[in-house]
Amino acid sequence: MQGDPRDVVARYWDGLWHRHDLGVVDELIAEPYVRHSSAGTRAVSRTEFKKELSGAWRLLHDATTTVDDQVADGDRVWTRATTQGINLDTGAMTVVTWLTVHRLEGGLITESWTASLPGVDWRR
């Protein structure tokens, strides 16, 4: 699967973080998928990634995610996105800003670097 890296990453954000469609993992994510975050660096299978996504989706009720800014250069796409939803533990409206760089190979997302900023809303 080949395509404009921005289109692939846009489908990632829409499918996973807007529509909560786990089928997008099989369509867009390489195996293994290397994830870099504040929790460390690890390679995960598609199955493991789907489990992590399902857990993340349960944290916020009625969550919506918007892509606020995006830049592509070669095989990398930088995205700033915002997720807003109700935290089921506290009942409070919660916002998280994401800064993510995705690297693609052969039209699949093979690696990402992500920083999440809970409580930060840069949309204003």
JSON list of C-alpha atoms in Angstrom, two decimals:
[
{"chain": "A", "resi": 1, "resn": "MET", "atom": "CA", "xyz": [0.00, 0.00, 0.00]},
{"chain": "A", "resi": 2, "resn": "GLN", "atom": "CA", "xyz": [1.56, 3.29, -1.14]},
{"chain": "A", "resi": 3, "resn": "GLY", "atom": "CA", "xyz": [0.25, 6.81, -0.84]},
{"chain": "A", "resi": 4, "resn": "ASP", "atom": "CA", "xyz": [0.91, 10.31, 0.36]},
{"chain": "A", "resi": 5, "resn": "PRO", "atom": "CA", "xyz": [2.20, 9.99, 3.94]},
{"chain": "A", "resi": 6, "resn": "ARG", "atom": "CA", "xyz": [-0.18, 12.78, 5.06]},
{"chain": "A", "resi": 7, "resn": "ASP", "atom": "CA", "xyz": [-3.16, 10.81, 3.73]},
{"chain": "A", "resi": 8, "resn": "VAL", "atom": "CA", "xyz": [-2.05, 7.67, 5.56]},
{"chain": "A", "resi": 9, "resn": "VAL", "atom": "CA", "xyz": [-1.60, 9.55, 8.83]},
{"chain": "A", "resi": 10, "resn": "ALA", "atom": "CA", "xyz": [-4.91, 11.40, 8.37]},
{"chain": "A", "resi": 11, "resn": "ARG", "atom": "CA", "xyz": [-6.63, 8.00, 8.00]},
{"chain": "A", "resi": 12, "resn": "TYR", "atom": "CA", "xyz": [-4.82, 6.87, 11.18]},
{"chain": "A", "resi": 13, "resn": "TRP", "atom": "CA", "xyz": [-6.15, 9.82, 13.23]},
{"chain": "A", "resi": 14, "resn": "ASP", "atom": "CA", "xyz": [-9.64, 9.59, 11.76]},
{"chain": "A", "resi": 15, "resn": "GLY", "atom": "CA", "xyz": [-9.99, 5.82, 11.97]},
{"chain": "A", "resi": 16, "resn": "LEU", "atom": "CA", "xyz": [-8.42, 5.22, 15.35]},
{"chain": "A", "resi": 17, "resn": "TRP", "atom": "CA", "xyz": [-9.04, 8.38, 17.31]},
{"chain": "A", "resi": 18, "resn": "HIS", "atom": "CA", "xyz": [-12.26, 9.66, 15.77]},
{"chain": "A", "resi": 19, "resn": "ARG", "atom": "CA", "xyz": [-14.17, 6.52, 14.69]},
{"chain": "A", "resi": 20, "resn": "HIS", "atom": "CA", "xyz": [-12.46, 3.99, 17.04]},
{"chain": "A", "resi": 21, "resn": "ASP", "atom": "CA", "xyz": [-12.09, 1.48, 14.20]},
{"chain": "A", "resi": 22, "resn": "LEU", "atom": "CA", "xyz": [-9.55, -1.23, 15.11]},
{"chain": "A", "resi": 23, "resn": "GLY", "atom": "CA", "xyz": [-9.57, -2.43, 11.48]},
{"chain": "A", "resi": 24, "resn": "VAL", "atom": "CA", "xyz": [-7.42, 0.60, 10.68]},
{"chain": "A", "resi": 25, "resn": "VAL", "atom": "CA", "xyz": [-4.54, -1.05, 12.56]},
{"chain": "A", "resi": 26, "resn": "ASP", "atom": "CA", "xyz": [-4.45, -3.93, 10.06]},
{"chain": "A", "resi": 27, "resn": "GLU", "atom": "CA", "xyz": [-4.71, -1.49, 7.16]},
{"chain": "A", "resi": 28, "resn": "LEU", "atom": "CA", "xyz": [-2.14, 1.13, 8.18]},
{"chain": "A", "resi": 29, "resn": "ILE", "atom": "CA", "xyz": [0.24, -0.20, 10.85]},
{"chain": "A", "resi": 30, "resn": "ALA", "atom": "CA", "xyz": [3.38, -2.23, 10.11]},
{"chain": "A", "resi": 31, "resn": "GLU", "atom": "CA", "xyz": [4.34, -5.22, 12.21]},
{"chain": "A", "resi": 32, "resn": "PRO", "atom": "CA", "xyz": [6.22, -4.76, 14.35]},
{"chain": "A", "resi": 33, "resn": "TYR", "atom": "CA", "xyz": [5.30, -1.15, 15.10]},
{"chain": "A", "resi": 34, "resn": "VAL", "atom": "CA", "xyz": [7.96, 0.72, 17.10]},
{"chain": "A", "resi": 35, "resn": "ARG", "atom": "CA", "xyz": [6.54, 3.22, 19.59]},
{"chain": "A", "resi": 36, "resn": "HIS", "atom": "CA", "xyz": [8.61, 5.86, 21.39]},
{"chain": "A", "resi": 37, "resn": "SER", "atom": "CA", "xyz": [6.88, 7.65, 24.30]},
{"chain": "A", "resi": 38, "resn": "SER", "atom": "CA", "xyz": [7.48, 8.78, 27.86]},
{"chain": "A", "resi": 39, "resn": "ALA", "atom": "CA", "xyz": [6.92, 5.11, 28.83]},
{"chain": "A", "resi": 40, "resn": "GLY", "atom": "CA", "xyz": [9.95, 4.12, 26.76]},
{"chain": "A", "resi": 41, "resn": "THR", "atom": "CA", "xyz": [10.59, 2.53, 23.38]},
{"chain": "A", "resi": 42, "resn": "ARG", "atom": "CA", "xyz": [9.05, -0.77, 22.41]},
{"chain": "A", "resi": 43, "resn": "ALA", "atom": "CA", "xyz": [8.07, -2.76, 19.38]},
{"chain": "A", "resi": 44, "resn": "VAL", "atom": "CA", "xyz": [4.48, -3.99, 19.48]},
{"chain": "A", "resi": 45, "resn": "SER", "atom": "CA", "xyz": [2.47, -6.35, 17.32]},
{"chain": "A", "resi": 46, "resn": "ARG", "atom": "CA", "xyz": [-0.78, -5.24, 15.76]},
{"chain": "A", "resi": 47, "resn": "THR", "atom": "CA", "xyz": [-2.64, -7.36, 18.33]},
{"chain": "A", "resi": 48, "resn": "GLU", "atom": "CA", "xyz": [-0.83, -5.67, 21.21]},
{"chain": "A", "resi": 49, "resn": "PHE", "atom": "CA", "xyz": [-1.46, -2.24, 19.71]},
{"chain": "A", "resi": 50, "resn": "LYS", "atom": "CA", "xyz": [-5.19, -2.99, 19.38]},
{"chain": "A", "resi": 51, "resn": "LYS", "atom": "CA", "xyz": [-5.34, -3.94, 23.08]},
{"chain": "A", "resi": 52, "resn": "GLU", "atom": "CA", "xyz": [-3.59, -0.71, 24.04]},
{"chain": "A", "resi": 53, "resn": "LEU", "atom": "CA", "xyz": [-5.96, 1.34, 21.89]},
{"chain": "A", "resi": 54, "resn": "SER", "atom": "CA", "xyz": [-9.03, -0.32, 23.41]},
{"chain": "A", "resi": 55, "resn": "GLY", "atom": "CA", "xyz": [-7.73, 0.52, 26.88]},
{"chain": "A", "resi": 56, "resn": "ALA", "atom": "CA", "xyz": [-7.02, 4.13, 25.92]},
{"chain": "A", "resi": 57, "resn": "TRP", "atom": "CA", "xyz": [-10.51, 4.53, 24.44]},
{"chain": "A", "resi": 58, "resn": "ARG", "atom": "CA", "xyz": [-12.07, 3.41, 27.73]},
{"chain": "A", "resi": 59, "resn": "LEU", "atom": "CA", "xyz": [-10.35, 6.23, 29.64]},
{"chain": "A", "resi": 60, "resn": "LEU", "atom": "CA", "xyz": [-12.41, 9.02, 28.08]},
{"chain": "A", "resi": 61, "resn": "HIS", "atom": "CA", "xyz": [-16.15, 8.86, 27.39]},
{"chain": "A", "resi": 62, "resn": "ASP", "atom": "CA", "xyz": [-17.48, 10.51, 24.21]},
{"chain": "A", "resi": 63, "resn": "ALA", "atom": "CA", "xyz": [-13.95, 11.52, 23.28]},
{"chain": "A", "resi": 64, "resn": "THR", "atom": "CA", "xyz": [-13.32, 13.46, 20.09]},
{"chain": "A", "resi": 65, "resn": "THR", "atom": "CA", "xyz": [-9.94, 14.02, 18.49]},
{"chain": "A", "resi": 66, "resn": "THR", "atom": "CA", "xyz": [-9.08, 16.76, 16.02]},
{"chain": "A", "resi": 67, "resn": "VAL", "atom": "CA", "xyz": [-5.92, 17.19, 13.99]},
{"chain": "A", "resi": 68, "resn": "ASP", "atom": "CA", "xyz": [-4.90, 20.79, 14.62]},
{"chain": "A", "resi": 69, "resn": "ASP", "atom": "CA", "xyz": [-1.69, 21.03, 12.63]},
{"chain": "A", "resi": 70, "resn": "GLN", "atom": "CA", "xyz": [0.25, 18.68, 10.36]},
{"chain": "A", "resi": 71, "resn": "VAL", "atom": "CA", "xyz": [3.51, 18.86, 8.39]},
{"chain": "A", "resi": 72, "resn": "ALA", "atom": "CA", "xyz": [5.08, 16.18, 6.19]},
{"chain": "A", "resi": 73, "resn": "ASP", "atom": "CA", "xyz": [8.68, 15.80, 5.08]},
{"chain": "A", "resi": 74, "resn": "GLY", "atom": "CA", "xyz": [9.72, 12.71, 3.18]},
{"chain": "A", "resi": 75, "resn": "ASP", "atom": "CA", "xyz": [8.74, 9.60, 5.14]},
{"chain": "A", "resi": 76, "resn": "ARG", "atom": "CA", "xyz": [7.74, 11.52, 8.31]},
{"chain": "A", "resi": 77, "resn": "VAL", "atom": "CA", "xyz": [4.56, 13.31, 9.32]},
{"chain": "A", "resi": 78, "resn": "TRP", "atom": "CA", "xyz": [4.40, 15.64, 12.33]},
{"chain": "A", "resi": 79, "resn": "THR", "atom": "CA", "xyz": [0.97, 16.09, 13.90]},
{"chain": "A", "resi": 80, "resn": "ARG", "atom": "CA", "xyz": [-0.43, 18.20, 16.72]},
{"chain": "A", "resi": 81, "resn": "ALA", "atom": "CA", "xyz": [-3.83, 16.84, 17.75]},
{"chain": "A", "resi": 82, "resn": "THR", "atom": "CA", "xyz": [-6.28, 17.43, 20.60]},
{"chain": "A", "resi": 83, "resn": "THR", "atom": "CA", "xyz": [-8.49, 14.86, 22.33]},
{"chain": "A", "resi": 84, "resn": "GLN", "atom": "CA", "xyz": [-11.36, 15.97, 24.56]},
{"chain": "A", "resi": 85, "resn": "GLY", "atom": "CA", "xyz": [-13.73, 13.77, 26.54]},
{"chain": "A", "resi": 86, "resn": "ILE", "atom": "CA", "xyz": [-15.16, 12.99, 29.94]},
{"chain": "A", "resi": 87, "resn": "ASN", "atom": "CA", "xyz": [-12.81, 11.18, 32.31]},
{"chain": "A", "resi": 88, "resn": "LEU", "atom": "CA", "xyz": [-14.93, 8.33, 33.68]},
{"chain": "A", "resi": 89, "resn": "ASP", "atom": "CA", "xyz": [-12.89, 8.21, 36.92]},
{"chain": "A", "resi": 90, "resn": "THR", "atom": "CA", "xyz": [-13.53, 11.86, 37.84]},
{"chain": "A", "resi": 91, "resn": "GLY", "atom": "CA", "xyz": [-16.51, 12.87, 35.71]},
{"chain": "A", "resi": 92, "resn": "ALA", "atom": "CA", "xyz": [-14.56, 15.94, 34.59]},
{"chain": "A", "resi": 93, "resn": "MET", "atom": "CA", "xyz": [-14.06, 17.13, 31.02]},
{"chain": "A", "resi": 94, "resn": "THR", "atom": "CA", "xyz": [-10.46, 16.30, 30.09]},
{"chain": "A", "resi": 95, "resn": "VAL", "atom": "CA", "xyz": [-8.30, 17.56, 27.25]},
{"chain": "A", "resi": 96, "resn": "VAL", "atom": "CA", "xyz": [-5.02, 16.11, 25.97]},
{"chain": "A", "resi": 97, "resn": "THR", "atom": "CA", "xyz": [-2.75, 17.62, 23.33]},
{"chain": "A", "resi": 98, "resn": "TRP", "atom": "CA", "xyz": [-0.66, 15.16, 21.30]},
{"chain": "A", "resi": 99, "resn": "LEU", "atom": "CA", "xyz": [2.59, 15.85, 19.49]},
{"chain": "A", "resi": 100, "resn": "THR", "atom": "CA", "xyz": [3.36, 12.85, 17.29]},
{"chain": "A", "resi": 101, "resn": "VAL", "atom": "CA", "xyz": [5.83, 12.09, 14.54]},
{"chain": "A", "resi": 102, "resn": "HIS", "atom": "CA", "xyz": [4.98, 9.06, 12.39]},
{"chain": "A", "resi": 103, "resn": "ARG", "atom": "CA", "xyz": [7.53, 7.40, 10.10]},
{"chain": "A", "resi": 104, "resn": "LEU", "atom": "CA", "xyz": [6.22, 5.45, 7.13]},
{"chain": "A", "resi": 105, "resn": "GLU", "atom": "CA", "xyz": [7.69, 2.71, 4.98]},
{"chain": "A", "resi": 106, "resn": "GLY", "atom": "CA", "xyz": [5.92, 1.21, 2.01]},
{"chain": "A", "resi": 107, "resn": "GLY", "atom": "CA", "xyz": [2.74, 3.13, 2.84]},
{"chain": "A", "resi": 108, "resn": "LEU", "atom": "CA", "xyz": [2.55, 1.75, 6.41]},
{"chain": "A", "resi": 109, "resn": "ILE", "atom": "CA", "xyz": [3.24, 3.48, 9.71]},
{"chain": "A", "resi": 110, "resn": "THR", "atom": "CA", "xyz": [6.32, 1.74, 11.08]},
{"chain": "A", "resi": 111, "resn": "GLU", "atom": "CA", "xyz": [7.40, 3.98, 13.93]},
{"chain": "A", "resi": 112, "resn": "SER", "atom": "CA", "xyz": [6.12, 6.87, 16.05]},
{"chain": "A", "resi": 113, "resn": "TRP", "atom": "CA", "xyz": [7.39, 9.34, 18.62]},
{"chain": "A", "resi": 114, "resn": "THR", "atom": "CA", "xyz": [4.63, 10.69, 20.86]},
{"chain": "A", "resi": 115, "resn": "ALA", "atom": "CA", "xyz": [4.41, 13.24, 23.65]},
{"chain": "A", "resi": 116, "resn": "SER", "atom": "CA", "xyz": [1.03, 13.64, 25.34]},
{"chain": "A", "resi": 117, "resn": "LEU", "atom": "CA", "xyz": [0.21, 16.76, 27.30]},
{"chain": "A", "resi": 118, "resn": "PRO", "atom": "CA", "xyz": [-2.80, 16.19, 29.61]},
{"chain": "A", "resi": 119, "resn": "GLY", "atom": "CA", "xyz": [-4.63, 19.37, 30.52]},
{"chain": "A", "resi": 120, "resn": "VAL", "atom": "CA", "xyz": [-3.02, 21.36, 27.70]},
{"chain": "A", "resi": 121, "resn": "ASP", "atom": "CA", "xyz": [-5.29, 22.84, 25.06]},
{"chain": "A", "resi": 122, "resn": "TRP", "atom": "CA", "xyz": [-3.39, 24.67, 22.32]},
{"chain": "A", "resi": 123, "resn": "ARG", "atom": "CA", "xyz": [-6.44, 25.07, 20.09]},
{"chain": "A", "resi": 124, "resn": "ARG", "atom": "CA", "xyz": [-7.20, 28.52, 21.50]}
]
